[in-house]
C-alpha cells in the first residue's frame, strides 16, 4: 500500500495516512475527519466485525467494483458491481433483495442507470436436469419478479422519469454471464456467494479484469475492503475509487 500511495502523491487535495494495526484502521473509520478508509494488508476479520458492530443498526453488504476505463487491455469502458462474492453471503432471497437495492443505490449515486442482471446455475431450458438446477432456476425467476415489484415501490427509482439515473432495468440472464456483460449490465447478481466468488476469481484473478476492491454498501462512510494478496496496481485502483467516492460525499 505504501508504494501505491506514493503513485498518487501528485494529487494536491489527496492526503493518505498509512496505519499498521487493525485498531488504528478502526479508529480511522470512527473519525469523522477521515473521508475514506481502505483495508489493505491488515486482516479482515477484526476490521469487518468492528465496522458491523459500529453500524449495527444497518444492513451491511460488500460488492466488488470492476471498471475497465483506465485499463489499456480493454477496448470498451465498462464498470459494474459483482455480488455476492463472500462465500457466506447471498444465502437467501431476502439477502439478495437487499443487496440488489443497495447496489442499485450505489450505481445511482454514481449518476448511472442501474441495470441488474440476475444469474442462475443453468439456462432456462435446463429445468428438469437436476434438483439443484431446478431450485436455482426457480429461485432466480422468483427473485426477478420480487425485485421488479419492489423497485416499482421505491421513490428514487422511476422508469417514467426523465432523469436517467432514476431509470432501471432488471432481467434474468440465468447462466448467461457473457450475455449480461455484453448487454452492459452494471450490477451482476450471482446465485449465491460461492457462485459469485468463483465468478470473481475467474474474471479478476484469472482474466485480469480490473477490480477496485469491495465497496461497503449500507453505510454513509466510504469503506473499501481489498485483499492482502492485492497487487500494487490493485491498491492504486482502490485508492482512486476511495478518492472518487470521497469527492462525491463532499
mmCIF file of C-alpha atoms in Angstrom:
data_model
loop_
_atom_site.group_PDB
_atom_site.id
_atom_site.type_symbol
_atom_site.label_atom_id
_atom_site.label_comp_id
_atom_site.label_asym_id
_atom_site.label_seq_id
_atom_site.Cartn_x
_atom_site.Cartn_y
_atom_site.Cartn_z
ATOM 1 C CA UNK A 1 0.000 0.000 0.000
ATOM 2 C CA UNK A 2 2.913 2.376 0.676
ATOM 3 C CA UNK A 3 4.182 2.012 -2.886
ATOM 4 C CA UNK A 4 0.662 2.509 -4.216
ATOM 5 C CA UNK A 5 0.108 5.659 -2.146
ATOM 6 C CA UNK A 6 3.351 7.142 -3.493
ATOM 7 C CA UNK A 7 1.996 6.815 -7.028
ATOM 8 C CA UNK A 8 -0.822 9.235 -6.162
ATOM 9 C CA UNK A 9 1.276 11.796 -4.307
ATOM 10 C CA UNK A 10 0.823 14.381 -7.097
ATOM 11 C CA UNK A 11 -2.922 14.738 -6.397
ATOM 12 C CA UNK A 12 -2.967 18.021 -4.454
ATOM 13 C CA UNK A 13 -6.131 17.509 -2.412
ATOM 14 C CA UNK A 14 -5.364 13.890 -1.518
ATOM 15 C CA UNK A 15 -3.693 13.072 1.785
ATOM 16 C CA UNK A 16 -3.057 9.402 2.587
ATOM 17 C CA UNK A 17 -2.189 8.135 6.073
ATOM 18 C CA UNK A 18 -0.935 4.570 6.435
ATOM 19 C CA UNK A 19 -1.660 2.598 9.611
ATOM 20 C CA UNK A 20 -0.038 -0.587 10.887
ATOM 21 C CA UNK A 21 -2.710 -2.177 13.090
ATOM 22 C CA UNK A 22 -6.363 -3.133 12.841
ATOM 23 C CA UNK A 23 -7.171 -0.903 15.841
ATOM 24 C CA UNK A 24 -5.696 2.126 14.075
ATOM 25 C CA UNK A 25 -7.777 1.403 10.996
ATOM 26 C CA UNK A 26 -10.939 1.051 13.103
ATOM 27 C CA UNK A 27 -10.154 4.365 14.813
ATOM 28 C CA UNK A 28 -9.827 5.959 11.378
ATOM 29 C CA UNK A 29 -13.244 4.612 10.414
ATOM 30 C CA UNK A 30 -14.738 6.193 13.544
ATOM 31 C CA UNK A 31 -13.037 9.536 12.883
ATOM 32 C CA UNK A 32 -15.449 11.936 11.093
ATOM 33 C CA UNK A 33 -12.476 13.895 9.726
ATOM 34 C CA UNK A 34 -11.350 10.883 7.670
ATOM 35 C CA UNK A 35 -13.085 10.883 4.286
ATOM 36 C CA UNK A 36 -12.423 7.247 3.339
ATOM 37 C CA UNK A 37 -10.891 4.098 4.764
ATOM 38 C CA UNK A 38 -9.304 1.199 2.880
ATOM 39 C CA UNK A 39 -8.328 -2.144 4.354
ATOM 40 C CA UNK A 40 -5.187 -3.237 2.575
ATOM 41 C CA UNK A 41 -2.787 -5.789 4.068
ATOM 42 C CA UNK A 42 -4.409 -5.955 7.516
ATOM 43 C CA UNK A 43 -6.557 -8.966 8.452
ATOM 44 C CA UNK A 44 -10.211 -8.623 7.503
ATOM 45 C CA UNK A 45 -11.950 -10.470 10.345
ATOM 46 C CA UNK A 46 -11.393 -7.953 13.144
ATOM 47 C CA UNK A 47 -11.933 -4.886 10.962
ATOM 48 C CA UNK A 48 -15.132 -6.082 9.293
ATOM 49 C CA UNK A 49 -16.535 -7.249 12.635
ATOM 50 C CA UNK A 50 -15.835 -3.826 14.170
ATOM 51 C CA UNK A 51 -17.474 -1.985 11.244
ATOM 52 C CA UNK A 52 -20.601 -4.128 11.571
ATOM 53 C CA UNK A 53 -20.719 -3.558 15.352
ATOM 54 C CA UNK A 54 -20.298 0.200 14.933
ATOM 55 C CA UNK A 55 -23.085 0.185 12.354
ATOM 56 C CA UNK A 56 -25.285 -2.444 13.985
ATOM 57 C CA UNK A 57 -28.413 -0.503 13.006
ATOM 58 C CA UNK A 58 -27.598 -1.003 9.317
ATOM 59 C CA UNK A 59 -27.605 -3.976 6.983
ATOM 60 C CA UNK A 60 -24.082 -4.050 5.575
ATOM 61 C CA UNK A 61 -23.019 -5.798 2.377
ATOM 62 C CA UNK A 62 -19.941 -5.756 0.186
ATOM 63 C CA UNK A 63 -19.755 -5.852 -3.584
ATOM 64 C CA UNK A 64 -16.746 -5.952 -5.888
ATOM 65 C CA UNK A 65 -16.389 -2.881 -8.116
ATOM 66 C CA UNK A 66 -14.851 -3.531 -11.541
ATOM 67 C CA UNK A 67 -14.045 -0.782 -14.022
ATOM 68 C CA UNK A 68 -12.123 -1.085 -17.307
ATOM 69 C CA UNK A 69 -11.958 2.667 -18.043
ATOM 70 C CA UNK A 70 -8.237 3.122 -17.298
ATOM 71 C CA UNK A 71 -7.073 -0.279 -18.500
ATOM 72 C CA UNK A 72 -5.408 -0.300 -21.901
ATOM 73 C CA UNK A 73 -6.098 -4.027 -22.263
ATOM 74 C CA UNK A 74 -9.831 -3.334 -22.650
ATOM 75 C CA UNK A 75 -11.169 -1.556 -25.732
ATOM 76 C CA UNK A 76 -14.542 -0.827 -24.102
ATOM 77 C CA UNK A 77 -15.149 1.295 -20.987
ATOM 78 C CA UNK A 78 -17.331 -0.682 -18.627
ATOM 79 C CA UNK A 79 -17.983 -0.527 -14.892
ATOM 80 C CA UNK A 80 -20.073 -2.910 -12.846
ATOM 81 C CA UNK A 81 -20.666 -4.369 -9.419
ATOM 82 C CA UNK A 82 -20.341 -8.112 -8.853
ATOM 83 C CA UNK A 83 -22.125 -9.619 -5.860
ATOM 84 C CA UNK A 84 -22.349 -11.545 -3.667
ATOM 85 C CA UNK A 85 -18.672 -12.560 -3.556
ATOM 86 C CA UNK A 86 -18.294 -13.700 0.053
ATOM 87 C CA UNK A 87 -18.923 -17.451 0.252
ATOM 88 C CA UNK A 88 -21.325 -16.934 3.181
ATOM 89 C CA UNK A 89 -23.281 -14.102 1.522
ATOM 90 C CA UNK A 90 -26.445 -14.116 -0.597
ATOM 91 C CA UNK A 91 -27.745 -17.213 1.143
ATOM 92 C CA UNK A 92 -31.436 -16.481 0.578
ATOM 93 C CA UNK A 93 -33.841 -14.343 -1.427
ATOM 94 C CA UNK A 94 -34.135 -11.690 1.296
ATOM 95 C CA UNK A 95 -30.380 -11.098 1.377
ATOM 96 C CA UNK A 96 -30.217 -10.829 -2.412
ATOM 97 C CA UNK A 97 -33.105 -8.351 -2.492
ATOM 98 C CA UNK A 98 -31.275 -6.084 -0.037
ATOM 99 C CA UNK A 99 -28.022 -6.475 -1.951
ATOM 100 C CA UNK A 100 -29.706 -5.633 -5.267
ATOM 101 C CA UNK A 101 -31.330 -2.478 -3.876
ATOM 102 C CA UNK A 102 -28.131 -1.319 -2.168
ATOM 103 C CA UNK A 103 -26.144 -1.948 -5.354
ATOM 104 C CA UNK A 104 -28.694 -0.011 -7.410
ATOM 105 C CA UNK A 105 -28.496 2.879 -4.946
ATOM 106 C CA UNK A 106 -24.709 2.918 -5.357
ATOM 107 C CA UNK A 107 -24.852 2.921 -9.157
ATOM 108 C CA UNK A 108 -27.464 5.676 -8.998
ATOM 109 C CA UNK A 109 -25.141 7.598 -6.658
ATOM 110 C CA UNK A 110 -22.539 7.491 -9.433
ATOM 111 C CA UNK A 111 -25.098 9.101 -11.726
ATOM 112 C CA UNK A 112 -25.729 5.979 -13.799
ATOM 113 C CA UNK A 113 -28.825 3.953 -14.640
ATOM 114 C CA UNK A 114 -28.824 0.698 -12.631
ATOM 115 C CA UNK A 115 -29.061 -2.341 -14.887
ATOM 116 C CA UNK A 116 -29.424 -5.532 -12.862
ATOM 117 C CA UNK A 117 -28.580 -8.939 -14.306
ATOM 118 C CA UNK A 118 -29.711 -11.910 -12.225
ATOM 119 C CA UNK A 119 -27.844 -15.164 -12.688
ATOM 120 C CA UNK A 120 -28.696 -18.817 -12.071
ATOM 121 C CA UNK A 121 -26.893 -22.138 -12.404
ATOM 122 C CA UNK A 122 -28.341 -23.125 -15.767
ATOM 123 C CA UNK A 123 -30.188 -21.992 -18.860
ATOM 124 C CA UNK A 124 -33.948 -21.527 -18.709
ATOM 125 C CA UNK A 125 -34.489 -24.711 -20.714
ATOM 126 C CA UNK A 126 -32.278 -26.735 -18.338
ATOM 127 C CA UNK A 127 -35.226 -27.211 -15.995
ATOM 128 C CA UNK A 128 -35.510 -30.863 -15.039
ATOM 129 C CA UNK A 129 -31.821 -31.776 -15.341
ATOM 130 C CA UNK A 130 -31.308 -31.927 -11.566
ATOM 131 C CA UNK A 131 -32.937 -30.809 -8.335
ATOM 132 C CA UNK A 132 -30.160 -28.286 -7.717
ATOM 133 C CA UNK A 133 -30.506 -26.708 -11.144
ATOM 134 C CA UNK A 134 -34.303 -26.625 -10.804
ATOM 135 C CA UNK A 135 -34.018 -24.880 -7.443
ATOM 136 C CA UNK A 136 -31.578 -22.325 -8.822
ATOM 137 C CA UNK A 137 -33.706 -21.557 -11.882
ATOM 138 C CA UNK A 138 -36.891 -21.168 -9.861
ATOM 139 C CA UNK A 139 -35.091 -19.042 -7.266
ATOM 140 C CA UNK A 140 -33.750 -16.694 -9.947
ATOM 141 C CA UNK A 141 -37.197 -16.308 -11.505
ATOM 142 C CA UNK A 142 -38.768 -15.630 -8.110
ATOM 143 C CA UNK A 143 -36.071 -13.070 -7.300
ATOM 144 C CA UNK A 144 -36.607 -11.320 -10.635
ATOM 145 C CA UNK A 145 -40.349 -10.997 -10.045
ATOM 146 C CA UNK A 146 -39.887 -9.739 -6.487
ATOM 147 C CA UNK A 147 -37.266 -7.164 -7.487
ATOM 148 C CA UNK A 148 -39.459 -5.803 -10.289
ATOM 149 C CA UNK A 149 -42.261 -5.374 -7.754
ATOM 150 C CA UNK A 150 -40.014 -3.891 -5.051
ATOM 151 C CA UNK A 151 -38.339 -1.370 -7.365
ATOM 152 C CA UNK A 152 -41.743 -0.140 -8.537
ATOM 153 C CA UNK A 153 -42.411 0.933 -4.927
ATOM 154 C CA UNK A 154 -39.136 2.808 -4.368
ATOM 155 C CA UNK A 155 -39.313 6.599 -4.622
ATOM 156 C CA UNK A 156 -35.811 7.036 -6.042
ATOM 157 C CA UNK A 157 -36.463 4.711 -8.995
ATOM 158 C CA UNK A 158 -38.916 5.539 -11.764
ATOM 159 C CA UNK A 159 -38.748 4.360 -15.345
ATOM 160 C CA UNK A 160 -41.104 7.165 -16.398
ATOM 161 C CA UNK A 161 -38.660 9.796 -15.147
ATOM 162 C CA UNK A 162 -36.570 11.935 -17.473
ATOM 163 C CA UNK A 163 -33.699 11.557 -15.013
ATOM 164 C CA UNK A 164 -31.724 8.635 -16.434
ATOM 165 C CA UNK A 165 -30.269 7.678 -13.046
ATOM 166 C CA UNK A 166 -33.810 7.050 -11.765
ATOM 167 C CA UNK A 167 -34.459 4.611 -14.610
ATOM 168 C CA UNK A 168 -33.528 0.972 -14.121
ATOM 169 C CA UNK A 169 -33.738 -2.467 -15.680
ATOM 170 C CA UNK A 170 -33.979 -5.936 -14.147
ATOM 171 C CA UNK A 171 -33.508 -9.082 -16.207
ATOM 172 C CA UNK A 172 -32.897 -12.755 -15.522
ATOM 173 C CA UNK A 173 -29.960 -13.976 -17.605
ATOM 174 C CA UNK A 174 -29.908 -17.423 -15.997
ATOM 175 C CA UNK A 175 -26.347 -18.761 -16.527
ATOM 176 C CA UNK A 176 -25.504 -16.465 -19.463
ATOM 177 C CA UNK A 177 -22.946 -14.205 -17.773
ATOM 178 C CA UNK A 178 -21.358 -13.366 -21.127
ATOM 179 C CA UNK A 179 -24.665 -12.009 -22.439
ATOM 180 C CA UNK A 180 -25.252 -9.997 -19.260
ATOM 181 C CA UNK A 181 -21.860 -8.330 -19.723
ATOM 182 C CA UNK A 182 -22.365 -7.859 -23.472
ATOM 183 C CA UNK A 183 -25.644 -6.047 -22.727
ATOM 184 C CA UNK A 184 -23.851 -3.620 -20.415
ATOM 185 C CA UNK A 185 -25.452 -4.537 -17.104
ATOM 186 C CA UNK A 186 -23.714 -2.717 -14.258
ATOM 187 C CA UNK A 187 -24.950 -4.998 -11.463
ATOM 188 C CA UNK A 188 -24.240 -8.712 -11.779
ATOM 189 C CA UNK A 189 -26.135 -10.636 -9.095
ATOM 190 C CA UNK A 190 -24.884 -14.197 -8.700
ATOM 191 C CA UNK A 191 -26.990 -17.082 -7.446
ATOM 192 C CA UNK A 192 -25.085 -17.131 -4.140
ATOM 193 C CA UNK A 193 -21.742 -16.154 -2.611
ATOM 194 C CA UNK A 194 -19.979 -19.330 -3.708
ATOM 195 C CA UNK A 195 -21.037 -18.834 -7.329
ATOM 196 C CA UNK A 196 -20.127 -15.146 -7.077
ATOM 197 C CA UNK A 197 -16.723 -15.891 -5.565
ATOM 198 C CA UNK A 198 -15.920 -18.237 -8.441
ATOM 199 C CA UNK A 199 -17.007 -15.569 -10.939
ATOM 200 C CA UNK A 200 -14.785 -13.036 -9.169
ATOM 201 C CA UNK A 201 -11.774 -15.334 -9.242
ATOM 202 C CA UNK A 202 -12.360 -16.161 -12.898
ATOM 203 C CA UNK A 203 -12.832 -12.578 -14.077
ATOM 204 C CA UNK A 204 -10.373 -10.765 -11.806
ATOM 205 C CA UNK A 205 -7.676 -13.244 -10.782
ATOM 206 C CA UNK A 206 -7.508 -15.315 -13.972
ATOM 207 C CA UNK A 207 -8.718 -12.973 -16.716
ATOM 208 C CA UNK A 208 -7.339 -9.741 -15.180
ATOM 209 C CA UNK A 209 -10.500 -7.676 -15.132
ATOM 210 C CA UNK A 210 -9.510 -4.607 -13.057
ATOM 211 C CA UNK A 211 -11.059 -4.773 -9.581
ATOM 212 C CA UNK A 212 -11.075 -1.657 -7.407
ATOM 213 C CA UNK A 213 -11.835 -3.623 -4.252
ATOM 214 C CA UNK A 214 -15.065 -4.367 -2.444
ATOM 215 C CA UNK A 215 -17.301 -1.368 -1.768
ATOM 216 C CA UNK A 216 -19.174 -1.483 1.532
ATOM 217 C CA UNK A 217 -22.887 -0.863 0.999
ATOM 218 C CA UNK A 218 -25.492 0.222 3.545
ATOM 219 C CA UNK A 219 -23.412 2.903 5.296
ATOM 220 C CA UNK A 220 -22.702 6.577 4.622
ATOM 221 C CA UNK A 221 -18.977 6.229 5.250
ATOM 222 C CA UNK A 222 -16.605 5.244 2.446
ATOM 223 C CA UNK A 223 -15.024 1.916 3.330
ATOM 224 C CA UNK A 224 -13.297 -0.240 0.730
ATOM 225 C CA UNK A 225 -12.152 -3.759 1.505
ATOM 226 C CA UNK A 226 -9.271 -5.173 -0.504
ATOM 227 C CA UNK A 227 -7.096 -8.260 -0.234
ATOM 228 C CA UNK A 228 -3.773 -8.953 1.465
ATOM 229 C CA UNK A 229 -2.775 -10.548 -1.849
ATOM 230 C CA UNK A 230 -3.645 -7.469 -3.896
ATOM 231 C CA UNK A 231 -1.085 -6.115 -6.388
ATOM 232 C CA UNK A 232 0.284 -2.586 -6.276
ATOM 233 C CA UNK A 233 -1.906 -1.701 -9.267
ATOM 234 C CA UNK A 234 -4.894 -3.094 -7.375
ATOM 235 C CA UNK A 235 -4.153 -0.914 -4.359
ATOM 236 C CA UNK A 236 -3.776 2.114 -6.636
ATOM 237 C CA UNK A 237 -7.208 1.414 -8.095
ATOM 238 C CA UNK A 238 -8.735 1.123 -4.604
ATOM 239 C CA UNK A 239 -7.181 4.449 -3.611
ATOM 240 C CA UNK A 240 -8.547 6.074 -6.765
ATOM 241 C CA UNK A 241 -12.035 4.738 -6.047
ATOM 242 C CA UNK A 242 -11.891 5.920 -2.426
ATOM 243 C CA UNK A 243 -10.837 9.368 -3.657
ATOM 244 C CA UNK A 244 -13.675 9.444 -6.193
ATOM 245 C CA UNK A 245 -16.301 8.432 -3.621
ATOM 246 C CA UNK A 246 -14.960 10.835 -1.005
ATOM 247 C CA UNK A 247 -15.294 13.687 -3.504
ATOM 248 C CA UNK A 248 -18.890 12.698 -4.199
ATOM 249 C CA UNK A 249 -19.580 12.705 -0.446
ATOM 250 C CA UNK A 250 -18.473 16.310 -0.064
#
